[in-house]
Short mmCIF file of C-alpha atoms in Angstrom, two decimals:
data_model
loop_
_atom_site.label_atom_id
_atom_site.label_comp_id
_atom_site.label_asym_id
_atom_site.label_seq_id
_atom_site.Cartn_x
_atom_site.Cartn_y
_atom_site.Cartn_z
CA MET N 1 3.08 7.93 -8.80
CA SER N 2 5.66 7.76 -10.71
CA LEU N 3 7.20 3.85 -9.26
CA HIS N 4 4.39 1.58 -10.73
CA ARG N 5 4.30 3.86 -14.03
CA VAL N 6 7.76 3.26 -14.49
CA SER N 7 7.01 -0.37 -13.54
CA SER N 8 4.92 -1.64 -15.84
CA MET N 9 7.62 0.39 -18.83
CA SER N 10 10.30 -1.34 -16.93
CA SER N 11 9.05 -5.33 -17.65
CA TYR N 12 7.95 -4.76 -20.45
CA GLU N 13 11.19 -3.29 -22.30
CA HIS N 14 13.25 -5.77 -20.04
CA VAL N 15 11.84 -9.36 -21.09
CA ARG N 16 11.66 -7.89 -24.80
CA GLY N 17 15.81 -8.15 -24.42
CA SER N 18 15.18 -11.22 -21.89
CA SER N 19 16.32 -15.39 -23.32
CA PRO N 20 13.49 -17.97 -24.29
CA ALA N 21 15.90 -19.74 -22.50
CA ARG N 22 16.09 -17.09 -18.93
CA SER N 23 14.51 -18.54 -15.17
CA GLU N 24 12.37 -15.79 -15.19
CA HIS N 25 10.37 -16.56 -18.37
CA ARG N 26 7.17 -18.91 -16.66
CA LYS N 27 6.00 -21.54 -18.54
CA MET N 28 2.04 -21.12 -20.02
CA SER N 29 -0.89 -24.02 -21.66
CA PHE N 30 -3.03 -23.09 -24.24
CA ASN N 31 -3.73 -26.85 -24.34
CA PRO N 32 -7.51 -26.18 -25.95
CA VAL N 33 -7.93 -30.42 -24.41
CA GLY N 34 -8.44 -29.67 -20.48
CA THR N 35 -8.12 -33.29 -19.55
CA TRP N 36 -5.15 -34.08 -20.92
CA VAL N 37 -3.60 -30.85 -19.12
CA PRO N 38 -3.59 -31.77 -14.56
CA PRO N 39 -3.82 -29.21 -12.66
CA ALA N 40 -1.05 -26.71 -11.79
CA ALA N 41 0.14 -26.18 -8.57
CA LYS N 42 0.86 -22.98 -8.25
CA LYS N 43 -1.45 -20.85 -10.49
CA GLU N 44 -0.57 -18.23 -13.41
CA PRO N 45 -1.60 -14.41 -13.10
CA VAL N 46 -4.78 -13.68 -15.79
CA GLY N 47 -3.98 -11.18 -18.56
CA ALA N 48 -6.26 -8.13 -18.24
CA PHE N 49 -8.36 -8.58 -21.26
CA GLU N 50 -9.29 -12.33 -20.51
CA VAL N 51 -11.59 -10.43 -18.20
CA SER N 52 -14.42 -7.77 -19.33
CA LYS N 53 -14.10 -4.03 -18.95
CA SER N 54 -16.81 -3.69 -16.68
CA ARG N 55 -15.90 -6.81 -14.12
CA ARG N 56 -12.14 -4.71 -14.34
CA LEU N 57 -13.62 -1.04 -13.04
CA VAL N 58 -16.32 -2.78 -10.50
CA GLN N 59 -12.97 -4.37 -9.40
CA VAL N 60 -10.86 -1.48 -9.18
CA ALA N 61 -13.56 0.85 -7.52
CA THR N 62 -14.54 -1.79 -4.74
CA ALA N 63 -10.54 -2.03 -4.08
CA VAL N 64 -10.99 1.67 -3.58
CA VAL N 65 -13.84 1.90 -1.46
CA TYR N 66 -12.30 -0.71 0.79
CA CYS N 67 -9.16 0.47 1.31
CA LEU N 68 -10.96 3.97 1.69
CA PHE N 69 -12.59 1.95 4.67
CA ALA N 70 -9.82 -0.15 5.88
CA ALA N 71 -6.36 0.11 4.25
CA GLY N 72 -4.79 2.92 6.78
CA VAL N 73 -7.26 3.80 10.14
CA VAL N 74 -4.98 3.04 12.50
CA PHE N 75 -3.36 6.29 11.14
CA GLY N 76 -5.91 8.50 12.99
CA TYR N 77 -5.24 8.15 16.21
CA ALA N 78 -5.09 11.20 16.76
CA ALA N 79 -8.30 11.72 16.52
CA LEU N 80 -9.74 8.60 18.44
CA LYS N 81 -7.01 9.27 20.97
CA PRO N 82 -9.87 11.99 22.52
CA VAL N 83 -12.37 9.75 22.48
CA LEU N 84 -9.94 6.16 24.66
CA LEU N 85 -9.80 9.17 27.32
CA ASN N 86 -12.82 11.10 27.55
CA GLU N 87 -14.01 6.78 27.72
CA GLY N 88 -11.43 5.45 30.49
CA VAL N 89 -9.07 3.88 28.31
CA TYR N 90 -5.80 3.14 29.92
CA ARG N 91 -7.49 5.44 32.99
CA ASP N 92 -6.27 2.64 35.64
CA GLU N 93 -2.51 3.49 34.67
CA CYS N 94 -2.26 6.66 36.30
CA PRO N 95 -1.71 6.95 40.75
CA GLU N 96 -5.23 8.22 42.44
CA PHE N 97 -2.89 11.56 42.71
CA LYS N 98 -1.89 12.23 39.95
CA THR N 99 -5.98 11.85 38.13
CA SER N 100 -6.90 15.46 36.86
CA ALA N 101 -9.66 16.13 34.93
CA LYS N 102 -7.02 18.90 33.32
CA GLY N 103 -5.72 15.81 31.27
CA PRO N 104 -4.04 12.21 30.75
CA CYS N 105 -1.77 11.46 32.82
CA TYR N 106 1.71 10.23 32.16
CA GLU N 107 1.15 6.13 32.19
CA GLN N 108 -2.19 6.68 30.64
CA GLU N 109 -0.37 8.96 27.70
CA ILE N 110 2.87 6.15 27.80
CA ARG N 111 0.40 3.25 27.44
CA LEU N 112 -1.68 4.89 24.36
CA ASN N 113 0.62 5.62 22.78
CA PHE N 114 2.41 1.97 23.06
CA MET N 115 -0.27 0.95 21.19
CA PHE N 116 -0.81 3.05 18.67
CA THR N 117 3.26 2.48 18.47
CA THR N 118 3.24 -1.11 17.65
CA ALA N 119 0.31 -0.49 15.17
CA ALA N 120 2.63 1.51 13.05
CA VAL N 121 5.21 -0.66 13.19
CA ALA N 122 3.65 -4.25 13.01
CA THR N 123 2.46 -1.66 9.65
CA ASN N 124 5.97 -1.63 8.58
CA VAL N 125 7.32 -5.50 9.67
CA CYS N 126 3.95 -7.39 8.31
CA ALA N 127 5.03 -6.32 4.75
CA LEU N 128 7.20 -9.16 4.04
CA PRO N 129 5.25 -11.20 4.96
CA VAL N 130 1.82 -9.96 2.87
CA GLY N 131 4.47 -10.22 -0.13
CA THR N 132 5.44 -13.49 0.61
CA ILE N 133 1.90 -14.91 0.57
CA LEU N 134 0.71 -12.84 -1.82
CA ASP N 135 3.51 -14.26 -4.28
CA ARG N 136 2.76 -17.49 -3.35
CA PHE N 137 -1.57 -17.95 -2.82
CA GLY N 138 -2.70 -14.37 -4.34
CA PRO N 139 -4.35 -11.97 -3.97
CA ARG N 140 -7.66 -13.33 -2.64
CA VAL N 141 -5.51 -15.29 0.62
CA CYS N 142 -4.54 -11.53 1.23
CA GLY N 143 -7.43 -9.96 0.48
CA ILE N 144 -9.52 -12.59 3.29
CA ILE N 145 -6.47 -12.66 5.94
CA GLY N 146 -6.82 -8.73 6.00
CA SER N 147 -10.59 -9.00 6.14
CA LEU N 148 -9.59 -11.89 9.49
CA PHE N 149 -7.41 -10.22 11.05
CA LEU N 150 -10.09 -6.60 10.02
CA ALA N 151 -13.14 -8.64 12.45
CA ILE N 152 -10.80 -9.57 14.72
CA GLY N 153 -9.29 -6.39 15.71
CA ALA N 154 -12.81 -4.68 15.63
CA LEU N 155 -14.07 -7.29 18.02
CA PHE N 156 -11.26 -6.61 20.03
CA PHE N 157 -11.43 -3.04 20.38
CA ALA N 158 -15.89 -3.43 20.69
CA PHE N 159 -15.33 -5.80 23.74
CA ALA N 160 -11.78 -4.54 25.12
CA SER N 161 -13.49 -2.74 28.43
CA GLN N 162 -15.52 -5.72 29.85
CA SER N 163 -12.33 -8.53 28.88
CA PRO N 164 -9.99 -9.88 31.72
CA PHE N 165 -6.99 -8.83 29.58
CA ASP N 166 -5.93 -5.82 27.61
CA GLY N 167 -8.11 -5.72 24.04
CA TYR N 168 -6.95 -2.39 22.92
CA ILE N 169 -3.24 -3.37 22.33
CA PRO N 170 -3.80 -6.88 20.28
CA GLY N 171 -6.82 -4.77 18.56
CA TYR N 172 -5.44 -1.75 17.02
CA LEU N 173 -2.62 -4.53 16.69
CA PHE N 174 -4.99 -6.54 14.75
CA LEU N 175 -6.59 -3.75 12.48
CA ALA N 176 -3.08 -2.61 11.45
CA LEU N 177 -1.89 -5.91 10.54
CA GLY N 178 -5.84 -6.22 8.06
CA GLY N 179 -4.63 -2.39 6.27
CA PRO N 180 -1.86 -4.02 4.76
CA PHE N 181 -3.22 -7.15 3.49
CA VAL N 182 -5.86 -5.10 1.84
CA PHE N 183 -3.75 -2.72 0.64
CA ILE N 184 -0.86 -4.24 -1.22
CA SER N 185 -3.17 -6.42 -2.64
CA SER N 186 -4.68 -4.41 -4.91
CA PHE N 187 -1.51 -3.03 -5.66
CA GLN N 188 -2.28 -5.61 -8.84
CA LEU N 189 -5.23 -3.82 -10.22
CA SER N 190 -3.47 -1.47 -11.32
CA ASN N 191 -2.55 -3.96 -14.71
CA THR N 192 -6.15 -4.23 -14.85
CA PHE N 193 -5.07 -1.29 -17.33
CA PRO N 194 -2.32 -0.87 -17.95
CA ARG N 195 -2.90 2.84 -19.94
CA HIS N 196 -3.90 4.46 -16.59
CA SER N 197 -2.09 2.38 -13.83
CA GLY N 198 -0.86 5.94 -12.42
CA LEU N 199 -4.54 6.70 -12.09
CA ILE N 200 -4.99 3.48 -10.30
CA LEU N 201 -2.51 3.76 -8.00
CA ALA N 202 -2.99 6.77 -7.36
CA LEU N 203 -6.88 6.09 -6.65
CA LEU N 204 -5.85 3.16 -4.08
CA THR N 205 -2.66 5.63 -2.79
CA GLY N 206 -5.07 7.88 -1.93
CA ALA N 207 -7.54 6.27 -0.42
CA PHE N 208 -5.07 4.41 1.82
CA ASP N 209 -3.43 8.30 3.03
CA SER N 210 -7.92 9.50 2.75
CA SER N 211 -8.45 5.19 5.34
CA SER N 212 -7.55 7.83 8.67
CA ALA N 213 -10.47 10.14 8.32
CA ILE N 214 -12.31 7.39 9.82
CA PHE N 215 -11.19 7.89 13.03
CA LEU N 216 -11.94 11.52 12.42
CA PHE N 217 -15.79 10.68 11.74
CA TYR N 218 -16.15 8.10 14.56
CA ARG N 219 -15.17 11.35 16.88
CA LEU N 220 -17.49 14.15 15.35
CA ILE N 221 -20.51 11.02 15.71
CA TYR N 222 -19.21 10.43 19.09
CA ASN N 223 -19.24 14.27 20.14
CA ALA N 224 -22.68 14.72 18.31
CA SER N 225 -24.18 11.19 20.21
CA HIS N 226 -23.11 13.48 23.80
CA GLN N 227 -20.47 10.03 24.02
CA THR N 228 -23.47 8.16 23.40
CA PHE N 229 -21.71 6.62 20.46
CA THR N 230 -19.13 4.53 22.25
CA PRO N 231 -16.18 2.78 21.16
CA GLN N 232 -17.78 -0.31 22.20
CA LYS N 233 -20.56 0.69 19.23
CA PHE N 234 -18.29 2.03 17.00
CA PHE N 235 -15.95 -1.42 16.90
CA LEU N 236 -19.54 -3.29 16.06
CA VAL N 237 -20.08 -1.61 12.98
CA TYR N 238 -17.16 -1.35 11.83
CA LEU N 239 -17.89 -5.04 11.00
CA ILE N 240 -19.68 -4.56 8.62
CA VAL N 241 -16.32 -4.14 6.81
CA PRO N 242 -14.46 -6.70 7.09
CA ILE N 243 -17.59 -8.94 6.15
CA LEU N 244 -18.20 -6.65 2.71
CA ILE N 245 -14.23 -7.07 1.80
CA LEU N 246 -15.01 -11.37 2.88
CA ILE N 247 -17.89 -10.82 0.10
CA ALA N 248 -15.87 -9.13 -2.14
CA GLN N 249 -13.18 -11.44 -2.19
CA LEU N 250 -14.69 -14.50 -2.41
CA THR N 251 -16.96 -13.60 -5.70
CA LEU N 252 -16.12 -9.94 -6.87
CA MET N 253 -12.38 -9.68 -6.58
CA PRO N 254 -9.90 -11.86 -8.62
CA LYS N 255 -8.00 -14.94 -6.97
CA ASN N 256 -4.76 -14.66 -9.04
CA SER N 257 -3.25 -11.21 -9.06
CA TYR N 258 -2.93 -10.00 -13.18
CA LYS N 259 -0.23 -10.19 -15.37
CA THR N 260 2.12 -6.89 -15.57
CA VAL N 261 2.42 -5.29 -19.61
CA GLY N 262 6.07 -7.30 -19.53
CA GLU N 263 4.47 -10.67 -18.61
CA LEU N 264 2.06 -10.09 -21.28
CA ILE N 265 4.60 -9.64 -24.14
CA THR N 266 6.90 -12.56 -22.87
CA HIS N 267 3.66 -15.31 -23.13
CA ALA N 268 3.19 -13.65 -26.53
CA GLU N 269 6.37 -14.08 -28.10
CA ASP N 270 7.64 -16.75 -26.19
CA PRO N 271 7.71 -20.10 -28.41
CA ASN N 272 8.41 -22.77 -26.15
CA ASN N 273 4.85 -21.81 -25.50
CA ASP N 274 3.12 -23.60 -27.90
CA SER N 275 4.90 -26.76 -26.48
CA HIS N 276 3.37 -28.39 -23.31
CA PRO N 277 5.35 -31.26 -20.80
CA THR N 278 2.36 -33.05 -20.99
CA ASP N 279 2.45 -33.64 -25.01
CA ALA N 280 4.66 -36.87 -24.53
CA GLN N 281 0.97 -38.51 -23.31
CA ILE N 282 -0.58 -37.83 -27.01
CA GLN N 283 0.33 -40.86 -29.54
CA ASP N 284 -0.72 -39.29 -32.29
CA GLU N 285 1.71 -37.07 -34.34
CA SER N 286 -0.61 -35.53 -35.91
CA HIS N 287 -3.02 -34.40 -33.48
CA LEU N 288 -0.24 -32.74 -31.74
CA ASN N 289 0.58 -30.77 -34.47
CA ALA N 290 -2.57 -29.57 -34.75
CA ILE N 291 -3.06 -28.20 -30.97
CA ARG N 292 0.59 -26.88 -31.26
CA ASP N 293 -0.75 -24.86 -33.99
CA GLN N 294 -3.91 -23.86 -32.38
CA ARG N 295 -1.16 -22.75 -29.34
CA ARG N 296 0.83 -20.87 -31.98
CA ALA N 297 -2.39 -19.33 -33.47
CA HIS N 298 -3.33 -17.94 -29.87
CA ARG N 299 -0.35 -16.81 -28.91
CA GLU N 300 0.16 -14.49 -31.69
CA SER N 301 -3.21 -13.33 -31.13
CA VAL N 302 -2.32 -12.28 -27.92
CA VAL N 303 -0.41 -9.46 -29.06
CA ASP N 304 -3.09 -8.05 -31.27
CA GLU N 305 -5.19 -8.20 -27.22
CA ILE N 306 -1.80 -6.51 -25.86
CA THR N 307 -2.34 -3.54 -27.93
CA SER N 308 -6.18 -2.61 -27.29
CA LEU N 309 -5.53 -3.49 -23.53
CA LEU N 310 -2.58 -0.87 -23.62
CA GLY N 311 -4.58 1.36 -26.45
CA HIS N 312 -1.45 1.97 -27.78
CA LYS N 313 -0.24 1.88 -31.55
CA GLY N 314 2.00 3.08 -33.92
CA GLU N 315 4.05 6.46 -33.36
CA GLU N 316 1.95 6.48 -29.54
CA ALA N 317 2.64 3.48 -28.10
CA ASP N 318 7.16 5.02 -29.55
CA THR N 319 6.44 7.89 -27.73
CA THR N 320 5.38 6.94 -24.93
CA THR N 321 7.99 4.83 -24.48
CA ARG N 322 11.02 7.68 -25.47
CA ALA N 323 8.64 9.64 -22.56
CA GLU N 324 9.84 6.70 -19.90
CA ASP N 325 13.42 6.75 -21.78
CA ARG N 326 12.90 10.57 -20.19
CA LYS N 327 12.11 9.62 -17.56
CA LYS N 328 15.05 6.95 -16.54
CA ASP N 329 17.95 9.50 -17.72
CA ILE N 330 16.89 12.05 -15.43
CA SER N 331 16.67 10.03 -12.47
CA GLY N 332 20.44 9.37 -12.62
CA VAL N 333 20.51 6.45 -9.88
CA TRP N 334 18.07 4.34 -12.80
CA GLY N 335 19.54 0.32 -12.95
CA ALA N 336 22.00 0.70 -10.34
CA LEU N 337 21.50 -1.68 -8.60
CA HIS N 338 19.56 -3.89 -11.19
CA GLY N 339 20.46 -7.97 -12.05
CA ARG N 340 22.20 -8.04 -8.41
CA SER N 341 20.99 -10.81 -6.05
CA ALA N 342 18.33 -9.47 -2.91
CA LEU N 343 21.84 -10.17 -0.32
CA GLN N 344 24.06 -7.53 -2.25
CA GLN N 345 21.89 -4.96 -2.34
CA VAL N 346 21.10 -5.38 0.92
CA ARG N 347 24.76 -5.04 1.84
CA SER N 348 25.55 -2.24 -0.59
CA PRO N 349 25.48 1.66 1.01
CA TRP N 350 22.72 2.68 -1.56
CA PHE N 351 20.18 -0.01 0.37
CA ILE N 352 22.10 0.83 4.03
CA LEU N 353 21.88 4.91 3.26
CA ILE N 354 18.44 4.52 3.01
CA ALA N 355 17.45 2.20 5.40
CA LEU N 356 18.64 4.50 7.95
CA PHE N 357 17.45 7.09 6.67
CA THR N 358 13.66 5.70 6.38
CA VAL N 359 14.17 4.90 10.46
CA LEU N 360 14.79 7.61 11.44
CA GLN N 361 12.17 9.61 9.84
CA MET N 362 9.77 6.54 10.04
CA THR N 363 10.12 7.12 13.94
CA ARG N 364 9.40 11.68 12.89
CA ILE N 365 6.53 10.54 11.80
CA ASN N 366 4.37 8.02 13.86
CA TYR N 367 6.40 10.22 16.98
CA PHE N 368 4.71 13.41 15.65
CA VAL N 369 1.33 11.74 14.93
CA ALA N 370 0.89 9.56 18.68
CA THR N 371 1.74 13.21 20.54
CA ILE N 372 0.70 15.90 18.15
CA ARG N 373 -2.08 17.26 21.27
CA SER N 374 0.32 16.20 24.31
CA GLN N 375 3.37 18.41 22.34
CA TYR N 376 1.65 21.10 21.65
CA THR N 377 0.07 21.37 25.10
CA TYR N 378 3.76 22.17 26.13
CA LEU N 379 4.53 23.93 23.35
CA LEU N 380 1.90 26.54 23.35
CA ASN N 381 1.09 25.87 27.46
CA SER N 382 -2.87 26.06 26.83
CA PRO N 383 -3.93 22.67 26.06
CA GLU N 384 -7.16 24.50 24.48
CA LYS N 385 -5.21 25.54 21.85
CA ALA N 386 -3.31 22.60 21.45
CA GLU N 387 -6.67 21.03 21.31
CA HIS N 388 -7.60 23.39 18.11
CA VAL N 389 -3.71 22.35 16.58
CA ASN N 390 -5.16 18.43 17.15
CA ASN N 391 -8.66 19.40 15.26
CA VAL N 392 -6.80 21.17 12.53
CA PHE N 393 -4.45 18.20 11.73
CA ASP N 394 -7.19 15.79 11.76
CA VAL N 395 -9.08 17.02 9.20
CA ALA N 396 -5.11 18.48 7.41
CA LEU N 397 -3.41 14.71 7.28
CA PRO N 398 -6.44 12.48 5.12
CA VAL N 399 -7.07 16.43 2.65
CA GLY N 400 -3.57 16.85 2.69
CA GLY N 401 -2.29 13.67 1.38
CA VAL N 402 -4.90 12.97 -1.43
CA ILE N 403 -3.87 16.62 -2.96
CA ALA N 404 -0.59 16.34 -2.87
CA ILE N 405 0.02 12.89 -4.74
CA PRO N 406 -0.81 14.34 -8.72
CA PHE N 407 2.59 16.58 -8.17
CA ILE N 408 4.18 14.25 -5.97
CA GLY N 409 4.24 11.95 -9.42
CA LEU N 410 4.83 15.56 -11.45
CA VAL N 411 8.14 15.62 -9.21
CA LEU N 412 9.17 11.74 -8.91
CA ASP N 413 8.81 11.64 -13.30
CA ASN N 414 10.60 14.88 -14.18
CA THR N 415 13.31 15.66 -11.36
CA CYS N 416 16.66 13.29 -10.09
CA THR N 417 16.81 11.32 -8.08
CA LEU N 418 19.15 13.55 -5.84
CA PHE N 419 17.26 16.60 -6.15
CA VAL N 420 14.33 14.32 -4.93
CA LEU N 421 16.27 13.12 -1.95
CA SER N 422 17.13 16.35 -1.41
CA LEU N 423 13.50 18.02 -1.49
CA LEU N 424 12.70 15.33 1.92
CA VAL N 425 16.26 16.35 3.86
CA ALA N 426 14.89 20.15 3.51
CA THR N 427 11.46 19.26 4.09
CA ALA N 428 12.24 17.29 7.19
CA THR N 429 14.40 19.82 8.77
CA ALA N 430 12.27 22.07 8.36
CA ILE N 431 9.67 20.39 9.57
CA GLY N 432 11.92 19.69 12.55
CA ILE N 433 12.80 23.40 13.29
CA LEU N 434 9.34 24.83 13.31
CA GLY N 435 8.28 21.25 15.08
CA VAL N 436 9.96 23.42 18.46
CA LEU N 437 8.94 27.00 17.51
CA PRO N 438 5.93 28.33 20.76
CA TYR N 439 4.03 29.51 18.31
CA LEU N 440 0.64 29.40 16.84
CA TRP N 441 1.79 29.83 13.03
CA ALA N 442 4.80 27.61 13.45
CA ALA N 443 2.11 24.92 14.57
CA TYR N 444 0.47 25.57 11.18
CA LEU N 445 2.94 25.88 9.30
CA ASN N 446 4.70 22.11 10.63
CA ILE N 447 1.67 20.74 9.57
CA LEU N 448 0.86 22.00 6.00
CA LEU N 449 4.41 20.76 5.56
CA PHE N 450 4.29 17.17 7.12
CA VAL N 451 0.88 16.34 5.86
CA LEU N 452 3.12 16.85 2.35
CA TYR N 453 5.71 15.84 3.48
CA ARG N 454 4.34 11.95 4.65
CA PRO N 455 2.73 10.92 1.31
CA LEU N 456 6.55 12.39 -1.15
CA TYR N 457 8.65 10.03 1.57
CA TYR N 458 6.34 7.29 1.10
CA ILE N 459 6.26 7.00 -2.68
CA ALA N 460 9.75 8.82 -3.03
CA VAL N 461 11.34 6.28 -1.05
CA SER N 462 9.42 3.44 -2.81
CA ASP N 463 10.57 5.05 -6.05
CA TYR N 464 13.86 5.29 -4.76
CA ALA N 465 13.34 1.26 -4.22
CA ALA N 466 12.23 0.57 -7.84
CA LYS N 467 15.22 3.20 -10.12
CA VAL N 468 17.81 1.04 -7.63
CA PHE N 469 17.30 -2.59 -6.87
CA GLY N 470 14.90 -2.55 -9.83
CA PHE N 471 11.90 -4.83 -9.68
CA HIS N 472 12.78 -8.74 -9.70
CA THR N 473 13.64 -7.62 -5.57
CA PHE N 474 11.65 -5.26 -4.95
CA GLY N 475 9.15 -7.00 -3.28
CA LYS N 476 12.38 -8.13 -0.31
CA VAL N 477 14.21 -5.34 -0.11
#
């Protein structure tokens, strides 16, 4: 997970070279006399060293588990679709003369695929409001909203067959909206153990990729139960997931985001933190000086806490810094538009070209997931072979993503951005060629490349955005 390893060090080095007068420095009071400090309107993030190690470990483990069950379940559509077809979902869309035991009619296929397309688009579009809510209200509020969306989606889907309106599309839409709220709000947990931030993000991303297997396991249970474990029963049981997420958010997970290494260093080195606007209320000058001395001592002690948190000392820290500098040099594009406004960055060719590439690839990825069975029914001229290819894909999609993540990190850390983008284009081209060959071996090879390409594409584009545009505008861009 090169993206997030780079982010920690870049934040660290940026703030150390900044002036304390700059606007991005947040004011933080260490005033020990709480009665003189009114509650702040906006909650500041907390340092990881302020929370016990065991609690941080449990928080990370909890986030990985609920991301596994909720972050990207809608992308298991290929596994869920046969169940929905067997249950007769949208069968009323078919004219009677087109309804056949051989398979769904065109109208039914289109309606089901529209359900997935709506959800896939919503998953990507809602990233901006999720980031805004996360910045303004913190990860707990995001997690609570996500759990509510997941619960609403599960209820819509559970009772869609009995409702007087189409509940499948809004149900799948809410499941898609809930995923990013619980997933993106978990990113800040990489700051719980900065030295292992890459591992934590790899676990979270792996959980996201693996969550598409939830519907695969459901389909296996559905078939094993002789189709008695209906979608209604499954989604009523699935309500346990948002309920547990809600409980975790209210009792265990942090209310405010953990500070990055850069924020910790800023607060520790900024002498302006020795003063506070409420100091004007203190009339006794000797008492005021004593309070400021306490703040200064606390600020200086934070440096030792940061050193302990990072786990780096002396030559080891220098080695790590040199390694991060090497990664920047290798990338070839580091800092191309750092310091520019979001509007300037969006207007640049750097953004326009990658945005066009993203639109094209997202369309291809989602189209392949939604129509793999239909495509290979046509290409192989055999519904049985197409079903087998679909079953292989259902297993390979989550497993391939998990296996690929560590290797993707090595590629991003040790090759230039031009090579990574060229690899994306070459792999996408190969997938396109294999996707039109009417051979079973081509189908298997196509699936293999696709399940490796999908996580590479997601992470590489984020890595490109971080290196080219920087982190001050990362959420918006």
